[in-house]
Amino acid sequence: MPSLKLNKIVKDYGNGPVIHGLNLDISDNEFVALVGPSGCGKSTLLRMIAGLEHTTGGVFSVDGKDLTHATPQNRNMAMVFQSYALYPHMTVYDNIAFGPRIRGESENEYDKQVREAAEKLNLTSYLDKYPRQLSGGQRQRVAMGRAIVRDTRLFLFDEPLSNLDAKLRTHMRSEIRSLHNQLNSTTLYVTHDQIEAMTMADRIVVMNQGRIEQTGSPLELYDNPANIFVATFLGSPAMNIFEGSVIQSGDSLRVAFTDQHVVSVPAPSKSSVNVGDRIMVGARPQHLIVTTEQTENSLPMTVSYIEQTGAECFIGLEFLGEKYSLVSQDRIAIEAGTQVHVAFSKTHLFDKNTEIAL
Ligand SMILES: Nc1ncnc2c1ncn2[C@@H]1O[C@H](COP(=O)(O)OP(=O)(O)OP(=O)(O)O)[C@@H](O)[C@H]1O
Ligand SMILES: [Mg+2]
């Protein structure tokens, strides 16, 4: 029953902390995706959990047992790295059996495990092949096989799919998730890929500069971002942010973006703002509506580009020198350079100074 607890974890490589007293609980059988910009400390955190990196401060425990300073061998976790680091001169079988052999297990003991792992990963017919004879996805599965024969239920992944092409990634995404379900494991999965995080995880942890900004289910974070950072980090194209002042609050929220640009916007149900507040209005690209006619609730914008993918129409917009984006399911027949009028169908509101959701 691996459940993890990180309590006030600190990491300092010698130039000041890069992880600042981080708290995180992961339940048994949970699949948690860890996301955040490059350099925010994701790999550092994973390596500390695996015992590959010394922890400067705080306590890390598994099922209540303090493992903060335990050796990697005594943690019983499997880690899969971005580069799968297979042994090129060994067959798939030998690569998977490497761990048990090093631990001194006899062939009787590990042979069944290796074959079962290969079966789960669709590698049975490749056991005699060498890594160079395999595709990227097959190599990835061998790396997973090595992790599985560790006889652990606690998996750490550090961007394991980033070397694969789009099609293989999609395939491996569902394989990793179904393996997690089959083995009843607990998984912490670092990724740069939002679609991976959104589709694979029970819960997403958004990190920024060594701290957690927000945790929640993928849709909770998407629908109710706690602050501007999370709002603009999740979702592609990113949420548009407009600065303005509240002219009228209540059911009908009126916002002045400039003296000449005052419009009504649909306010989120729980938000509380007062007349005079400086706010940021966030609108996902899907929640901007383009019209050719001016209305009293539209802002005049210039089309900088338009891209049709068939299913969707991506429009780049400019307003007061800032760039915005709009995505529509409808095919909109306008050209770059045209002036259009843009209204809001849904918004998120944030305090201008604290950047926290209102
Ligand atoms: N061995 C090290 N020595 C000193 N500083 C390090 C070391 N490893 C990482 N850092 C620093 O710690 C911070 C976090 O790095 P880390 O590798 O954990 O980021 P990350 O979130 O995994 O980034 P990426 O998404 O690019 O992989 C960075 O500022 C990095 O420069
Ligand atoms: Mg990293």
PDB file of C-alpha atoms and ligand atoms in Angstrom, residues 13 18 36-44 159 192, ligand 1:
ATOM      1  CA  TYR A  13      22.472  22.326  -4.186  1.00  0.00           C
ATOM      2  CA  VAL A  18      15.562  25.204  -5.327  1.00  0.00           C
ATOM      3  CA  GLY A  36       5.750  23.022 -14.315  1.00  0.00           C
ATOM      4  CA  PRO A  37       8.184  25.095 -16.361  1.00  0.00           C
ATOM      5  CA  SER A  38      11.750  23.999 -17.054  1.00  0.00           C
ATOM      6  CA  GLY A  39      13.963  24.365 -14.003  1.00  0.00           C
ATOM      7  CA  CYS A  40      11.130  24.480 -11.428  1.00  0.00           C
ATOM      8  CA  GLY A  41      12.467  21.402  -9.599  1.00  0.00           C
ATOM      9  CA  LYS A  42      10.477  18.436 -10.918  1.00  0.00           C
ATOM     10  CA  SER A  43      13.443  16.118 -11.551  1.00  0.00           C
ATOM     11  CA  THR A  44      15.089  17.211  -8.319  1.00  0.00           C
ATOM     12  CA  GLU A 159       9.324  12.501 -18.860  1.00  0.00           C
ATOM     13  CA  HIS A 192       6.005  18.675 -20.018  1.00  0.00           C
TER      14      HIS A 192
HETATM   15  N1  LIG B   1      23.194  18.785  -9.786  1.00  0.00           N
HETATM   16  C1  LIG B   1      22.787  20.060  -9.660  1.00  0.00           C
HETATM   17  N2  LIG B   1      23.597  20.998  -9.137  1.00  0.00           N
HETATM   18  C2  LIG B   1      23.206  22.288  -8.982  1.00  0.00           C
HETATM   19  N3  LIG B   1      22.006  22.736  -9.357  1.00  0.00           N
HETATM   20  C3  LIG B   1      21.147  21.872  -9.912  1.00  0.00           C
HETATM   21  C4  LIG B   1      21.491  20.484 -10.103  1.00  0.00           C
HETATM   22  N4  LIG B   1      20.441  19.848 -10.669  1.00  0.00           N
HETATM   23  C5  LIG B   1      19.488  20.790 -10.836  1.00  0.00           C
HETATM   24  N5  LIG B   1      19.906  21.992 -10.375  1.00  0.00           N
HETATM   25  C6  LIG B   1      19.108  23.250 -10.354  1.00  0.00           C
HETATM   26  O1  LIG B   1      17.902  23.009  -9.647  1.00  0.00           O
HETATM   27  C7  LIG B   1      16.797  23.628 -10.293  1.00  0.00           C
HETATM   28  C8  LIG B   1      15.756  22.575 -10.618  1.00  0.00           C
HETATM   29  O2  LIG B   1      16.257  21.684 -11.592  1.00  0.00           O
HETATM   30  P1  LIG B   1      15.451  20.413 -12.103  1.00  0.00           P
HETATM   31  O3  LIG B   1      16.344  19.604 -12.954  1.00  0.00           O
HETATM   32  O4  LIG B   1      14.841  19.742 -10.920  1.00  0.00           O
HETATM   33  O5  LIG B   1      14.299  21.111 -12.967  1.00  0.00           O
HETATM   34  P2  LIG B   1      13.129  20.442 -13.819  1.00  0.00           P
HETATM   35  O6  LIG B   1      11.844  21.013 -13.306  1.00  0.00           O
HETATM   36  O7  LIG B   1      13.263  18.974 -13.839  1.00  0.00           O
HETATM   37  O8  LIG B   1      13.409  21.071 -15.262  1.00  0.00           O
HETATM   38  P3  LIG B   1      13.191  20.410 -16.726  1.00  0.00           P
HETATM   39  O9  LIG B   1      11.709  20.524 -16.989  1.00  0.00           O
HETATM   40  O10 LIG B   1      13.980  21.300 -17.612  1.00  0.00           O
HETATM   41  O11 LIG B   1      13.677  18.990 -16.696  1.00  0.00           O
HETATM   42  C9  LIG B   1      17.367  24.328 -11.514  1.00  0.00           C
HETATM   43  O12 LIG B   1      17.537  25.679 -11.176  1.00  0.00           O
HETATM   44  C10 LIG B   1      18.698  23.645 -11.753  1.00  0.00           C
HETATM   45  O13 LIG B   1      19.617  24.540 -12.318  1.00  0.00           O
END
